[in-house]
Short mmCIF file of C-alpha atoms in Angstrom, two decimals:
data_model
loop_
_atom_site.label_atom_id
_atom_site.label_comp_id
_atom_site.label_asym_id
_atom_site.label_seq_id
_atom_site.Cartn_x
_atom_site.Cartn_y
_atom_site.Cartn_z
CA UNK A 1 20.33 -1.23 -21.54
CA UNK A 2 18.82 -4.72 -21.74
CA UNK A 3 16.21 -5.30 -24.44
CA UNK A 4 13.40 -5.97 -21.97
CA UNK A 5 14.18 -2.69 -20.18
CA UNK A 6 14.06 -0.81 -23.49
CA UNK A 7 10.73 -2.48 -24.26
CA UNK A 8 9.37 -1.44 -20.87
CA UNK A 9 10.48 2.18 -21.22
CA UNK A 10 9.06 2.31 -24.75
CA UNK A 11 5.74 0.97 -23.44
CA UNK A 12 5.70 3.57 -20.66
CA UNK A 13 6.16 6.38 -23.21
CA UNK A 14 3.34 4.94 -25.34
CA UNK A 15 1.08 4.69 -22.26
CA UNK A 16 1.89 8.25 -21.13
CA UNK A 17 1.08 9.63 -24.59
CA UNK A 18 -2.15 7.58 -24.63
CA UNK A 19 -3.22 9.06 -21.29
CA UNK A 20 -2.38 12.62 -22.34
CA UNK A 21 -4.48 12.16 -25.49
CA UNK A 22 -7.37 11.03 -23.26
CA UNK A 23 -7.12 14.23 -21.19
CA UNK A 24 -4.97 13.05 -18.28
CA UNK A 25 -2.20 15.18 -16.82
CA UNK A 26 0.97 13.23 -16.04
CA UNK A 27 2.07 14.17 -12.51
CA UNK A 28 5.07 11.85 -12.15
CA UNK A 29 6.88 9.02 -13.87
CA UNK A 30 8.84 6.18 -12.31
CA UNK A 31 8.07 7.20 -8.72
CA UNK A 32 10.09 5.00 -6.37
CA UNK A 33 9.46 4.06 -2.77
CA UNK A 34 11.89 1.47 -1.48
CA UNK A 35 11.96 -1.32 -4.04
CA UNK A 36 8.52 -0.44 -5.44
CA UNK A 37 8.06 1.74 -8.48
CA UNK A 38 4.94 3.33 -9.92
CA UNK A 39 5.33 3.75 -13.67
CA UNK A 40 2.94 6.67 -14.14
CA UNK A 41 0.97 8.91 -11.84
CA UNK A 42 -1.70 10.87 -13.66
CA UNK A 43 -4.72 12.99 -12.83
CA UNK A 44 -8.05 13.54 -14.54
CA UNK A 45 -11.31 14.98 -13.24
CA UNK A 46 -9.94 15.29 -9.70
CA UNK A 47 -8.91 11.62 -9.49
CA UNK A 48 -5.26 10.71 -8.93
CA UNK A 49 -4.44 7.56 -10.90
CA UNK A 50 -1.53 5.23 -10.17
CA UNK A 51 -0.72 3.34 -13.36
CA UNK A 52 1.23 0.13 -13.80
CA UNK A 53 2.35 -0.31 -17.41
CA UNK A 54 3.12 -3.78 -18.73
CA UNK A 55 4.58 -4.18 -22.20
CA UNK A 56 5.14 -7.34 -24.22
CA UNK A 57 6.49 -8.05 -27.68
CA UNK A 58 4.70 -11.40 -27.85
CA UNK A 59 1.95 -13.31 -26.07
CA UNK A 60 4.30 -16.21 -25.35
CA UNK A 61 4.16 -15.49 -21.62
CA UNK A 62 0.50 -14.44 -21.51
CA UNK A 63 -1.19 -11.07 -21.62
CA UNK A 64 0.85 -8.18 -20.19
CA UNK A 65 -1.73 -7.33 -17.53
CA UNK A 66 -1.55 -10.87 -16.13
CA UNK A 67 1.90 -10.00 -14.77
CA UNK A 68 0.42 -7.62 -12.18
CA UNK A 69 0.05 -10.26 -9.49
CA UNK A 70 -1.00 -9.78 -5.85
CA UNK A 71 2.56 -9.15 -4.61
CA UNK A 72 3.06 -6.43 -7.25
CA UNK A 73 -0.27 -4.86 -6.31
CA UNK A 74 0.74 -4.69 -2.64
CA UNK A 75 4.02 -2.98 -3.58
CA UNK A 76 2.14 -0.46 -5.74
CA UNK A 77 -0.29 0.32 -2.93
CA UNK A 78 2.59 0.85 -0.49
CA UNK A 79 4.32 3.24 -2.92
CA UNK A 80 1.03 5.04 -3.62
CA UNK A 81 0.48 5.55 0.11
CA UNK A 82 3.93 7.10 0.35
CA UNK A 83 3.22 9.41 -2.60
CA UNK A 84 -0.14 10.49 -1.12
CA UNK A 85 1.47 11.19 2.25
CA UNK A 86 4.52 12.96 0.77
CA UNK A 87 2.40 15.24 -1.45
CA UNK A 88 -0.48 15.69 1.01
CA UNK A 89 -3.03 14.38 -1.49
CA UNK A 90 -6.67 14.53 -0.39
CA UNK A 91 -8.39 13.52 -3.62
CA UNK A 92 -9.87 10.24 -4.76
CA UNK A 93 -7.32 7.72 -6.04
CA UNK A 94 -7.46 4.60 -8.17
CA UNK A 95 -5.15 1.96 -9.60
CA UNK A 96 -5.09 1.31 -13.35
CA UNK A 97 -3.13 -1.05 -15.57
CA UNK A 98 -2.16 -0.20 -19.11
CA UNK A 99 -1.22 -3.20 -21.20
CA UNK A 100 0.89 -2.46 -24.28
CA UNK A 101 1.45 -5.16 -26.90
CA UNK A 102 3.99 -4.50 -29.63
CA UNK A 103 4.09 -6.95 -32.56
CA UNK A 104 6.37 -5.79 -35.36
CA UNK A 105 5.07 -2.25 -35.88
CA UNK A 106 1.55 -2.87 -34.58
CA UNK A 107 0.82 -1.44 -31.16
CA UNK A 108 -2.20 -2.45 -29.09
CA UNK A 109 -3.14 -0.61 -25.88
CA UNK A 110 -5.58 -1.92 -23.28
CA UNK A 111 -6.42 0.50 -20.44
CA UNK A 112 -7.95 -1.19 -17.41
CA UNK A 113 -9.44 1.41 -15.07
CA UNK A 114 -9.90 0.41 -11.42
CA UNK A 115 -7.84 -2.68 -12.14
CA UNK A 116 -7.53 -3.54 -8.47
CA UNK A 117 -8.39 -2.11 -5.08
CA UNK A 118 -5.98 -1.52 -2.17
CA UNK A 119 -7.31 -4.22 0.13
CA UNK A 120 -5.72 -5.49 3.32
CA UNK A 121 -4.16 -8.95 3.32
#
């Protein structure tokens, strides 16, 4: 597997463990709808949370969360709609970003709740 893919998967595991420690229940990982993928789907206090995880080993290309651009957000919303429909979800939902920075053996996690809203174009 390519190094960047390993880094991404490692970041997703770190983010999932972080959420579990904060009282979230992981409902699904790597949910795919067409070409879109939702890294983590979690639930806490009756809210279903769709989580995009971005992991970087350096800040050379900016902060990890800056990579969740408008096009990526639209794809996440489309996949989330499919998940909600497929599982007949009737609870509140939100979209979070978890940014994981790994420098040597130091890990930094930044959880952005309500990172964006599913608006129409």
